XYZ file of C-alpha atoms in Angstrom:
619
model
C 3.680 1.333 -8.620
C 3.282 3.054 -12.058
C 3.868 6.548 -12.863
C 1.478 7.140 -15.865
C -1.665 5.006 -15.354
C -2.914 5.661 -18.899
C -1.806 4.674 -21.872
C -3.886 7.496 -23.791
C -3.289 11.353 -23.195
C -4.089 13.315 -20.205
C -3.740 16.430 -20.251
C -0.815 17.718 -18.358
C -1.575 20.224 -15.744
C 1.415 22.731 -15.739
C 2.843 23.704 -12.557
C 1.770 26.286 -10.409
C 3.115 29.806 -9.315
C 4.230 29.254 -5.048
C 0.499 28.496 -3.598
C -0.043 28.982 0.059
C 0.056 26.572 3.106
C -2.250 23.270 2.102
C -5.262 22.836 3.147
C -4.509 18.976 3.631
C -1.171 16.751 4.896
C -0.583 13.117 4.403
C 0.448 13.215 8.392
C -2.177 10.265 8.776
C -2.955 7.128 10.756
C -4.462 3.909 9.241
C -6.801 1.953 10.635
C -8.880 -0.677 8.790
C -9.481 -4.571 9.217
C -8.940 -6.276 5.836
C -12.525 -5.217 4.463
C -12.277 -1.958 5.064
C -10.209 1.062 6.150
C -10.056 4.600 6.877
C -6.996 7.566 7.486
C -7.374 9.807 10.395
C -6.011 12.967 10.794
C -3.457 14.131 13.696
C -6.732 15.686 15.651
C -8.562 12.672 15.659
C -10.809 13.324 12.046
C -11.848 11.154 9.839
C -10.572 12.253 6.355
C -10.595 9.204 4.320
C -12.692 5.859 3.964
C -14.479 4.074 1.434
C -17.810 1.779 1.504
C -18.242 -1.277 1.296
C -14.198 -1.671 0.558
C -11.014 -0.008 -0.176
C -12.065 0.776 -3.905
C -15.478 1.699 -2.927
C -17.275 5.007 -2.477
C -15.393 7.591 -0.419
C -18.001 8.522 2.796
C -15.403 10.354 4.225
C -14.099 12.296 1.389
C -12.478 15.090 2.527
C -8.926 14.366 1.847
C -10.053 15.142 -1.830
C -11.949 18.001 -0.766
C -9.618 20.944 -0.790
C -11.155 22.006 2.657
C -9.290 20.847 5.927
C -11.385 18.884 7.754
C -10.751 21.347 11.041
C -13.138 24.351 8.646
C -16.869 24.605 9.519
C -17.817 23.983 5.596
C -15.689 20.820 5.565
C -17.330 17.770 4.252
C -16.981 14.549 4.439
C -15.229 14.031 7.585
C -16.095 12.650 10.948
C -14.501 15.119 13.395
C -14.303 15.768 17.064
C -14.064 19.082 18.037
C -12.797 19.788 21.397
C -13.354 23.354 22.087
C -10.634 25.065 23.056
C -7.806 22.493 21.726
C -4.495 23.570 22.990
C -2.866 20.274 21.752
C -2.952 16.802 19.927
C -1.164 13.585 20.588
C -1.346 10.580 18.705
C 0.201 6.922 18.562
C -1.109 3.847 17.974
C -1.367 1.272 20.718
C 1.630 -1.123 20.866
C 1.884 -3.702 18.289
C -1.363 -2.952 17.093
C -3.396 -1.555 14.814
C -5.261 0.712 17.413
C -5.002 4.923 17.053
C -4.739 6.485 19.759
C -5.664 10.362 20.088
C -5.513 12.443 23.087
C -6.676 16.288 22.987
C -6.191 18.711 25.431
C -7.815 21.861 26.132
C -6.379 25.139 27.144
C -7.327 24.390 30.371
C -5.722 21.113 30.921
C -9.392 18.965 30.410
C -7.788 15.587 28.025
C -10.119 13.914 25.877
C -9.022 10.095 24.724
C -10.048 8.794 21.662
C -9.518 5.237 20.228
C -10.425 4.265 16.795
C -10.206 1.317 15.188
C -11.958 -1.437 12.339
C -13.195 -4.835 14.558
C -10.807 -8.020 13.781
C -10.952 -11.084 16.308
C -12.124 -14.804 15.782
C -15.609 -15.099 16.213
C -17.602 -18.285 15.746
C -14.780 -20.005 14.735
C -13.846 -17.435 11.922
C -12.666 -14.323 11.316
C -14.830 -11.474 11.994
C -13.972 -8.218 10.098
C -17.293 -6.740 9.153
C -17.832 -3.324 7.690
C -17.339 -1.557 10.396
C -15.327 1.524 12.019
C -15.856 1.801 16.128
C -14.769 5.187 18.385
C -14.365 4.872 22.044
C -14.419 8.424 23.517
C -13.249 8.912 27.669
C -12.855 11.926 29.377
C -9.048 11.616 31.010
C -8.961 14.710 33.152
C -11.057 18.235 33.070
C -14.529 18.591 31.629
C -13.819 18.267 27.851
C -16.521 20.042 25.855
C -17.081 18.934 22.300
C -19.123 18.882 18.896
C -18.856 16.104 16.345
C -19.150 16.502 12.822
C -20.679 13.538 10.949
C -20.665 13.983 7.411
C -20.675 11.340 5.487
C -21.056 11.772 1.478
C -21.819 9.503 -1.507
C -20.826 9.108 -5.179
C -17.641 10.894 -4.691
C -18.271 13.896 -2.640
C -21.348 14.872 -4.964
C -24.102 14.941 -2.013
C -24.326 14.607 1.641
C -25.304 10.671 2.625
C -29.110 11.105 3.428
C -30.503 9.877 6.656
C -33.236 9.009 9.115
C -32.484 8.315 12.985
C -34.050 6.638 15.740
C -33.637 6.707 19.558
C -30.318 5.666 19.826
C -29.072 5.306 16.066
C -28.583 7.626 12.791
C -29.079 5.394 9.487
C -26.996 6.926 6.319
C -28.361 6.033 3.148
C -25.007 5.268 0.949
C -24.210 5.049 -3.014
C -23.607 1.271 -2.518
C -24.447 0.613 0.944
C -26.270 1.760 4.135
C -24.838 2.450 7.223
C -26.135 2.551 10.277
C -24.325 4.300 13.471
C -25.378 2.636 16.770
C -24.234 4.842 20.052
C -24.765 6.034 23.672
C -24.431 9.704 22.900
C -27.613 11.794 22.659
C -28.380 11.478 18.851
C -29.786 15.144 18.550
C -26.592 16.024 19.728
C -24.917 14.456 16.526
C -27.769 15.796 14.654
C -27.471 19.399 15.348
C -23.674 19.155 16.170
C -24.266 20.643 19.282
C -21.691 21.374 21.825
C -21.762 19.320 24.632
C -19.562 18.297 27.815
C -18.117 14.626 27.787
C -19.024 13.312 31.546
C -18.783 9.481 30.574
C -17.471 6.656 28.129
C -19.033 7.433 24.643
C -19.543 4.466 21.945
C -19.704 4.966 18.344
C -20.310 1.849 15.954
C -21.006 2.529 12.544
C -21.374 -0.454 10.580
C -23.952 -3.016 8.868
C -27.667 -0.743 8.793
C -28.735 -3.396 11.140
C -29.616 -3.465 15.043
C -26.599 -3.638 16.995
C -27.358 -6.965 19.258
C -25.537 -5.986 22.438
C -25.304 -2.940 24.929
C -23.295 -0.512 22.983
C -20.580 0.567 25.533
C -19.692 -2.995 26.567
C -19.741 -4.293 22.911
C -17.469 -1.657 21.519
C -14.771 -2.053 24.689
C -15.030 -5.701 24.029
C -14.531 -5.270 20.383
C -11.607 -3.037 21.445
C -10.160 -5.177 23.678
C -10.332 -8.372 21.300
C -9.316 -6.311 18.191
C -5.959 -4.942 20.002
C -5.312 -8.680 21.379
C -5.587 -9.803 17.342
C -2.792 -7.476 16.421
C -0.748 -8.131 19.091
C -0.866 -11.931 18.628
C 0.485 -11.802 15.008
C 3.125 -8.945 15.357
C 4.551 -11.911 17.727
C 4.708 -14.732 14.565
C 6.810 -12.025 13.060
C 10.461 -12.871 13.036
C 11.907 -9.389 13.060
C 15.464 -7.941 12.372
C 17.071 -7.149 15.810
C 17.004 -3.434 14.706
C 14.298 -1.208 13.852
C 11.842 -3.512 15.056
C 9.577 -0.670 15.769
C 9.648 0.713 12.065
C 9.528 -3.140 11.016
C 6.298 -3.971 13.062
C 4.484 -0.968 11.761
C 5.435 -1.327 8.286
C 4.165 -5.088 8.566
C 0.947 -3.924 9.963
C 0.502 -1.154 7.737
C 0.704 -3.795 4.668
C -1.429 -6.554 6.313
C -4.167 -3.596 6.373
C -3.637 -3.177 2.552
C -4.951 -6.909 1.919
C -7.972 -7.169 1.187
C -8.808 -10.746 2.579
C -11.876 -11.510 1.378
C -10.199 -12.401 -2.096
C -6.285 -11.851 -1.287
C -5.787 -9.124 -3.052
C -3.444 -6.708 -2.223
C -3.567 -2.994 -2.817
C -0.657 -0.462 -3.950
C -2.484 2.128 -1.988
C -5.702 3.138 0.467
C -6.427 6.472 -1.791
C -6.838 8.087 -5.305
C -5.571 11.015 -6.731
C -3.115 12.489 -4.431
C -0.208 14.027 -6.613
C 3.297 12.374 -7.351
C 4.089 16.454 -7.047
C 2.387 19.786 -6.781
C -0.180 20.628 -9.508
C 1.568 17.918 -11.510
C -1.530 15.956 -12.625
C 0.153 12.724 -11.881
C -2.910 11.938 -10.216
C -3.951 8.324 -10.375
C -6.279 5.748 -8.583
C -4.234 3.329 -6.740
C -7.008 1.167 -4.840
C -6.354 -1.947 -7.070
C -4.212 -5.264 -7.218
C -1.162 -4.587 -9.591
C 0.556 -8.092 -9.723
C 4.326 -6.438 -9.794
C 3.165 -4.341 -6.072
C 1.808 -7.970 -4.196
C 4.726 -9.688 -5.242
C 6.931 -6.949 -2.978
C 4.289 -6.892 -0.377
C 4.276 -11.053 -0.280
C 8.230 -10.952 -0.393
C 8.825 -8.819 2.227
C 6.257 -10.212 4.358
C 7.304 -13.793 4.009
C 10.886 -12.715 4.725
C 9.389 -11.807 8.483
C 7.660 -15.252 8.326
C 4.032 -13.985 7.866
C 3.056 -16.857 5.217
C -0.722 -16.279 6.212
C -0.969 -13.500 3.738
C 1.248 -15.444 0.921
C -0.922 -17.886 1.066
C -4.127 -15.555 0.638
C -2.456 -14.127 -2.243
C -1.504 -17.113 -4.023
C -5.532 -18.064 -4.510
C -5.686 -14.751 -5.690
C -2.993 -14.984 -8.382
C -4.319 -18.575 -9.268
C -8.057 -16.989 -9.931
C -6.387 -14.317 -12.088
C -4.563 -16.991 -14.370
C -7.411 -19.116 -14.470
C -9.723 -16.111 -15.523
C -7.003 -15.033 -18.145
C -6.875 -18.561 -19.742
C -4.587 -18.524 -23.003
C -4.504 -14.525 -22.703
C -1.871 -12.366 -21.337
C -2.132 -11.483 -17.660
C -2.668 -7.708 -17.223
C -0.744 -5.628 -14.698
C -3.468 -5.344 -12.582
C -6.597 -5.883 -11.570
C -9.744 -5.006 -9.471
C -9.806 -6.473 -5.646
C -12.604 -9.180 -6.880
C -10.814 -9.907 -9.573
C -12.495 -7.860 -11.871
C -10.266 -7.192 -15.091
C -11.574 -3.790 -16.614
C -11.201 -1.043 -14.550
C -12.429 2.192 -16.715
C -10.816 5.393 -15.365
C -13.379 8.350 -15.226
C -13.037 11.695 -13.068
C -14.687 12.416 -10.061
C -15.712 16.129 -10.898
C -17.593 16.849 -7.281
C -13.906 16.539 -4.952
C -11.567 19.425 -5.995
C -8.581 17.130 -5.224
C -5.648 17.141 -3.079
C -5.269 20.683 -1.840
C -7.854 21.718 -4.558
C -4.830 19.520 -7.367
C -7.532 17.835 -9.223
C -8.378 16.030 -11.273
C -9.764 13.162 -8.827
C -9.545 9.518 -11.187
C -11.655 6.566 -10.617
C -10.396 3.613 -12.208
C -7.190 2.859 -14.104
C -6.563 2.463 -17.708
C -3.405 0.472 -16.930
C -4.981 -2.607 -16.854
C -5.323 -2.524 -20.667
C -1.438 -2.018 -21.190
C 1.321 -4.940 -21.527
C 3.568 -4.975 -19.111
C 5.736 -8.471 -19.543
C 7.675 -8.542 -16.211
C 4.156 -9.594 -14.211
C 5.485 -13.347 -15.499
C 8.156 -13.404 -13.530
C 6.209 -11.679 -10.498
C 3.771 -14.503 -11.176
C 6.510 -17.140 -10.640
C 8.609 -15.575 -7.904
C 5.366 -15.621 -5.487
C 4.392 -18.792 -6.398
C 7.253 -20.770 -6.481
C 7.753 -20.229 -2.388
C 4.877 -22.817 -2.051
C 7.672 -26.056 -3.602
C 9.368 -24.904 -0.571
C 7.859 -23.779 2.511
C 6.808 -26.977 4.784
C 4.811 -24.373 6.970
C 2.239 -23.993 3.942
C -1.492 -25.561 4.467
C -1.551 -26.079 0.910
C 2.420 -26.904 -0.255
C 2.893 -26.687 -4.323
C 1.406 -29.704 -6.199
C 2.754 -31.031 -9.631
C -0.198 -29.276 -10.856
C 0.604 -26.757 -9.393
C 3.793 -26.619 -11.028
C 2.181 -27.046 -14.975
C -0.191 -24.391 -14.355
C 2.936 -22.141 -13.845
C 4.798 -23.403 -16.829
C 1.817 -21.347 -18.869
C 3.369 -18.300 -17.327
C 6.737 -19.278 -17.932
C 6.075 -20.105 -21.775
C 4.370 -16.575 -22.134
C 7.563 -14.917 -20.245
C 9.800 -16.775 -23.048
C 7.282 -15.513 -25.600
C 7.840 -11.939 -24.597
C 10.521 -11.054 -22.905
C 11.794 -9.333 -26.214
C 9.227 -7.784 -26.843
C 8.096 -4.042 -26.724
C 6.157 -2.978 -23.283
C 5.448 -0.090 -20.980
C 7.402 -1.062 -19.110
C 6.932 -0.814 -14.992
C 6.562 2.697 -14.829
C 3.609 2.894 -17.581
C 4.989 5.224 -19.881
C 1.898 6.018 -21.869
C 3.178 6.792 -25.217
C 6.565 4.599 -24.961
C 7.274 1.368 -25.676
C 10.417 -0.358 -25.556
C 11.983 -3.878 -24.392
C 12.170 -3.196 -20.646
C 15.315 -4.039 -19.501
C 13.657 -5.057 -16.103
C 10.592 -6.925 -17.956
C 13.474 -9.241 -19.094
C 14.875 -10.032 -16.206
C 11.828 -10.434 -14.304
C 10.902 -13.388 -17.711
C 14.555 -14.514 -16.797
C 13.959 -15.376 -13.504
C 10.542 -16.867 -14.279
C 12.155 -19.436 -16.154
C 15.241 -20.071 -13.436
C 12.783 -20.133 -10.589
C 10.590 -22.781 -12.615
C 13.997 -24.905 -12.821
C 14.066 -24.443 -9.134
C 10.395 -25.969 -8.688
C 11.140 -28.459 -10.959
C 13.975 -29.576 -9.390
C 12.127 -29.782 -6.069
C 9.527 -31.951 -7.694
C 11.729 -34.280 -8.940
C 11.208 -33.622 -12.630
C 14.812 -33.043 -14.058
C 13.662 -33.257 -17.656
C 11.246 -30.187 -16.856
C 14.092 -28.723 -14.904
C 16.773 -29.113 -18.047
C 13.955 -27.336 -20.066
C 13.827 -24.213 -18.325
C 17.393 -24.144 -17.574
C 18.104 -23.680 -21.060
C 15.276 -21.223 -21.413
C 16.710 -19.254 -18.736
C 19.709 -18.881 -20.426
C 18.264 -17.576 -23.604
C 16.990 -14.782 -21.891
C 20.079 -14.283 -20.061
C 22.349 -14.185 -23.272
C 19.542 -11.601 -24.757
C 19.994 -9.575 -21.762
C 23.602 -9.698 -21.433
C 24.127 -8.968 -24.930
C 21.576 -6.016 -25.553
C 21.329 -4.273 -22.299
C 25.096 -3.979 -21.909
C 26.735 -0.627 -23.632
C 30.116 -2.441 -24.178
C 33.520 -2.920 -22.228
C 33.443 -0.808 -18.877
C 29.701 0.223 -19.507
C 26.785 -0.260 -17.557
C 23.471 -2.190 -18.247
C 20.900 0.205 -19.579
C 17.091 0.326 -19.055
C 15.922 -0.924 -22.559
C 17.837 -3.217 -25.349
C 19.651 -1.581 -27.594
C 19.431 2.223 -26.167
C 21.442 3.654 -23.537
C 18.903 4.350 -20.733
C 18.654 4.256 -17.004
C 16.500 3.770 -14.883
C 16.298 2.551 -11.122
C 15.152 -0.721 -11.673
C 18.641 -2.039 -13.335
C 19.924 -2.063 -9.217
C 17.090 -5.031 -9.119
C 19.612 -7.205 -10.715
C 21.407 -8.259 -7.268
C 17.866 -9.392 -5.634
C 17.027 -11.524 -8.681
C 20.258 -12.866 -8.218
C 20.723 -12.112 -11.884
C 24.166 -10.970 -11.271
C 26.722 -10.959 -7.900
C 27.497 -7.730 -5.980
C 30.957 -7.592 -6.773
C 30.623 -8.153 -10.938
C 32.188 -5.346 -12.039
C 29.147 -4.855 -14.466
C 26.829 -4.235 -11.578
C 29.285 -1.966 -10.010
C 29.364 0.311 -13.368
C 25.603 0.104 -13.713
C 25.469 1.900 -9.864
C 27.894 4.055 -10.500
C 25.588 5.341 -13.654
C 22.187 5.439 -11.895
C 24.059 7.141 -8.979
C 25.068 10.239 -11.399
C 22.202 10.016 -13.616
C 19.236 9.602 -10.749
C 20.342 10.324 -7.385
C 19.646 13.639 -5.668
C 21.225 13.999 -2.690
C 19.521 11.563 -0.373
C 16.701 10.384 -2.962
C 16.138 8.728 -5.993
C 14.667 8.821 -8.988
C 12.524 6.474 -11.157
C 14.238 8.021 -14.218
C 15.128 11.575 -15.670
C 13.895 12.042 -18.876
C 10.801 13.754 -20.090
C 7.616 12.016 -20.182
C 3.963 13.761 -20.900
C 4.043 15.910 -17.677
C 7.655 16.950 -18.144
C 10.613 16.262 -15.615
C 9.711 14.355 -12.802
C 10.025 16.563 -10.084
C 9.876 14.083 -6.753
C 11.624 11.381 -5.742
C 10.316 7.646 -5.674
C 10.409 6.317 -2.707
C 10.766 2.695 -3.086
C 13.570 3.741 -5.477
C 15.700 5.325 -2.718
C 15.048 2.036 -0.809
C 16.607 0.243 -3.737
C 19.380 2.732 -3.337
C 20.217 1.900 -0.096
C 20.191 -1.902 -0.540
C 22.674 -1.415 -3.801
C 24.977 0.726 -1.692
C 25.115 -1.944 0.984
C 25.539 -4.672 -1.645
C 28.824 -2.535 -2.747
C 30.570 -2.652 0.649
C 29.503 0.934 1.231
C 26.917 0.054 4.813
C 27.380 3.020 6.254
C 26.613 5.495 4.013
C 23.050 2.754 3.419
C 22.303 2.914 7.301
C 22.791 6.728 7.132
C 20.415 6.631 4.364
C 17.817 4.201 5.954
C 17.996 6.706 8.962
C 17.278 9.349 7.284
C 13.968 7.565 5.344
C 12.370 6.357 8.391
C 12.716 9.783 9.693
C 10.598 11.199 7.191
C 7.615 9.066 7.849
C 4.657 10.327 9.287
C 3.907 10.006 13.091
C 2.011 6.689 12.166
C 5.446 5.640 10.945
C 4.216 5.410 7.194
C 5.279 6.507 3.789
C 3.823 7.735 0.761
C 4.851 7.297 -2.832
C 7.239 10.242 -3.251
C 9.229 12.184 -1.623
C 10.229 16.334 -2.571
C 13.711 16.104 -2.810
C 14.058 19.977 -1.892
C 11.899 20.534 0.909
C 11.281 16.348 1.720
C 7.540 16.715 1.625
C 5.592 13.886 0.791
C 3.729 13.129 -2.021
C 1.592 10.440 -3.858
C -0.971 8.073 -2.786
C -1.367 7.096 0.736
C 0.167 4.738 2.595
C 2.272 3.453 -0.351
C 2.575 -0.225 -0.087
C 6.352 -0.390 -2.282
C 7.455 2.412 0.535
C 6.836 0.153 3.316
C 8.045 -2.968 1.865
C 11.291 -0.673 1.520
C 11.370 -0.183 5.192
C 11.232 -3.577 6.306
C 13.713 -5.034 3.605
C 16.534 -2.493 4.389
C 15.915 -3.121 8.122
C 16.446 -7.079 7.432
C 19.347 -6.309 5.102
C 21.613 -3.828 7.394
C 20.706 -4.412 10.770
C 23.393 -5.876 13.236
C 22.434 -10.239 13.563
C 20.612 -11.532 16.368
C 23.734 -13.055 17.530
C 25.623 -9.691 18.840
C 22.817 -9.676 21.622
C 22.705 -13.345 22.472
């Protein structure tokens, strides 16, 4: 995911004198169903989720707030307050997508709390409505509680207005109305009155529609259908034999950022939440870049879940056909919209009061020429894979060639390369390669097709790329490859050149270019997208998905233990919910960025494919 999202200046907010604790962590669960989604904090609140999908209106806003959600005056949130909390636990149910919450009191009186977005077959197709369900049970004691529903609409600028009925509250939305169906007393929601939990409660908020069956039962049997889905396609997973608990939850975490209606995939669930304190690296990430799905569809694929691959690919194939003879833009909008206008959401302070809160993203009108190859490279599994519904057609195959004659047209040419510098341009290194392989996967299809004349073509197109590459993004005898032509850069992306199989592990090129990015990008444990000075000065966190790349290099060079010591130490700065963000403080190892980061998790499960021991040692 990109580091400047606009290609026009922003004004850079400097950094900070030491500011107190914050009034916000990214210590958050995910739950959503492929529609929609929402992040709960480690008490059980709703801080996060947007109507009628992921790049929707925030009702629960108060992530973006700069008031924790546990203060009286927060907004936005949908909290349960048990009086008296003494402690929190939280998990999710195994192999599922299920959060599970249990508070106690000081007197021992536990409180359970499931939450959860319906997914199950239903009528023969899926059902994953718009739609968030609670489940509330009194474990032990006499829990005594108040709930704080707050929605809000058009980003945090009013309270959601409402009317209510005997056993319902209807919120009137920005783009959609909501109606909340339960068995709790509705004046006691209404007045947020303090009350003690003697039974089951049900919350359903969803659809401003009747709900058609008794609440209690429907919500347990949503529950208990919902938590049978998950655990039904964690077991199509083929999974390394180590780390499979980091592996399933990464794999979940990413099927939840698809957004299935359309196969889009997101980089991330929120907006706005800084690369780094007070930084103003604060972009919108709840869109479809085309370079983000094709790591998401490649590391899902690897653990054999081809469902979403295949979702994807009618995505990518309604993008080119919308783009016609045009170029195909880095990203786009989850219904395939193409303009996505950034403005600034003046009403939500920001991240720990770090405004300013974006809407939109101006790096859809930039050129970025490695989305060719990422075209390409998730395509091309569909000449291959016989488990497909719908295998890759001649057709198929010409319709590609479109992108691989724009990747030859080009690759050396001046772009922003795939961190979005705003007010740089230069012949990516990276965008090269990724128009290299382009044409050598097209050879591949070709070849599968039984078209050798096609495949002869793109062989030799390959290989004018190649030469270009090899001869300016080298620095010479015993030098490295560098991150543009013709300049002596780095950047992370040059240890991409063993996955593209663009060069072999032991080439004594590939070894130089590590050792460089090593001295010129690593700190300590982490790594950096690059060094220099952009518009907002040094970076000052590490990228996570970089450090990932880090550790697969390392192994690559014969050096696996220091990359499983690595590994081990990422996956122990996830959250509880076992998730990632974007960056990571390299000083204090606090995270930072948008929320859960898709490239982090794909990170996770590669590296646990890569260095864990074979099945074989077991069997």
């Amino acid at each position: 995911m990109p580091d400047q999202s606009s290609p026009v200046p922003v004004t850079a907010t400097k950094a900070a004198p030491s500011r107190g604790p914050l009034s916000h962590s990214l210590d958050l669960g995910l739950i959503g169903n492929g529609t929609v989604s929402a992040l709960i904090d480690a008490r059980g609140n709703w801080v996060w989720a947007c109507i009628p999908r992921f790049d929707g209106d925030p009702v629960f806003s108060n992530l973006l707030s700069g008031v924790a959600a546990s203060e009286a005056t927060a907004q936005g949130v949908w909290a349960i307050d048990l009086i008296g909390l003494a402690r929190a636990e939280q998990a999710y149910e195994r192999n599922s997508a299920v959060l599970r919450t249990v508070l106690t009191d000081e007197k021992g009186a536990q409180l359970e709390i499931l939450d959860f977005c319906p997914r199950f077959r239903h009528h023969e197709r899926q059902y994953r409505p718009v739609a968030f369900c609670r489940l509330l049970r009194p474990l032990s004691g006499a829990p005594r509680i108040r709930v704080r529903l707050r929605p809000m609409r058009d980003y945090g600028t009013e309270r959601a207005p409402h009317s209510f009925g005997s056993n319902h509250i209807r919120f009137m939305g920005t783009d959609t109305d909501l109606r909340l169906t339960t068995n709790c007393p509705v004046s006691h929601l209404l007045n947020e009155r303090t009350f003690r939990v003697e039974e089951p409660l049900a919350f359903f908020l969803g659809p401003d529609e009747p709900f058609s069956t008794g609440i209690l039962q429907g919500v347990r049997d949503m529950y208990e259908q919902t938590d049978a889905y998950w655990k039904r396609w964690v077991r199509t997973l083929s999974l390394p034999l180590e780390w499979q608990e980091a592996t399933i939850r990464a794999a979940i975490a990413l099927k939840l950022c698809v957004y299935e209606e359309t196969g889009a995939i997101v980089a991330a669930m929120t907006t706005s939440i800084p690369e780094a304190p007070d930084s103003g690296r604060n972009w919108d990430y709840r869109y479809c870049w085309i370079r983000d799905a094709y790591y998401v569809v490649q590391a899902l694929t690897r653990l054999g879940a081809v469902d979403i691959l295949e979702n994807y690919l009618k995505y990518l194939r309604n993008i080119v056909d919308q783009a016609g003879e045009g170029p195909i833009q880095p990203v786009y909008g989850i219904g395939f919209g193409p303009e996505l206008p950034e403005t600034e959401a003046t009403a939500l302070p920001g991240y720990g009061g770090m405004g300013p809160v974006r809407v939109g993203n101006l790096a859809y009108i930039q050129h970025q020429h490695d989305v060719y190859g990422q075209i390409v490279l998730s395509a091309v599994h569909a000449f291959f894979d016989q488990r497909l519904l719908q295998p890759g057609t001649e057709s198929d195959f010409r319709a590609l060639e479109r992108m691989g004659e724009r990747a030859l047209e080009v690759f050396d040419k001046p772009d922003a390369g795939l961190w979005e510098y705003r007010t740089l341009s230069n012949i990516h290194t990276y965008s090269a390669l990724m128009c290299w392989a382009a044409c050598d996967r097209l050879e591949n299809a070709a070849l599968a097709l039984g078209l050798p004349d096609r495949a002869e073509v793109w062989r030799g197109h390959a290989r004018t790329i190649r030469a270009a590459i090899e001869s300016r993004a080298f620095c010479g005898e015993g030098g490295s490859f560098s991150a543009c032509f013709d300049h002596a850069h780095l950047d992370a992306s040059l240890l991409q050149m063993i996955d593209l199989r663009f060069i072999t592990p032991d080439d004594p090129r590939h070894l130089a270019t590590l050792a460089a990015v090593e001295a010129g990008l690593r700190r300590g444990e982490h790594m950096l997208r690059y060094a220099v000075p952009d518009d907002f000065g040094e970076p000052e966190t590490a990228f996570n998905f970089c450090t990932f790349w880090l550790i697969e290099a390392l192994h690559h060079a014969g050096r696996s233990d220091e990359a499983r010591t690595l590994f081990e130490g990422m996956l122990k700065r996830r959250t509880a919910a076992g998730l990632l963000s974007e960056d990571t403080a390299y000083d204090d190892g606090q995270l930072w960025g948008n929320y859960p980061q898709t490239y982090s998790l794909v990170g996770i499960i590669n590296c646990a494919g890569l260095l864990s021991r074979p099945w074989r040692d077991v069997r």
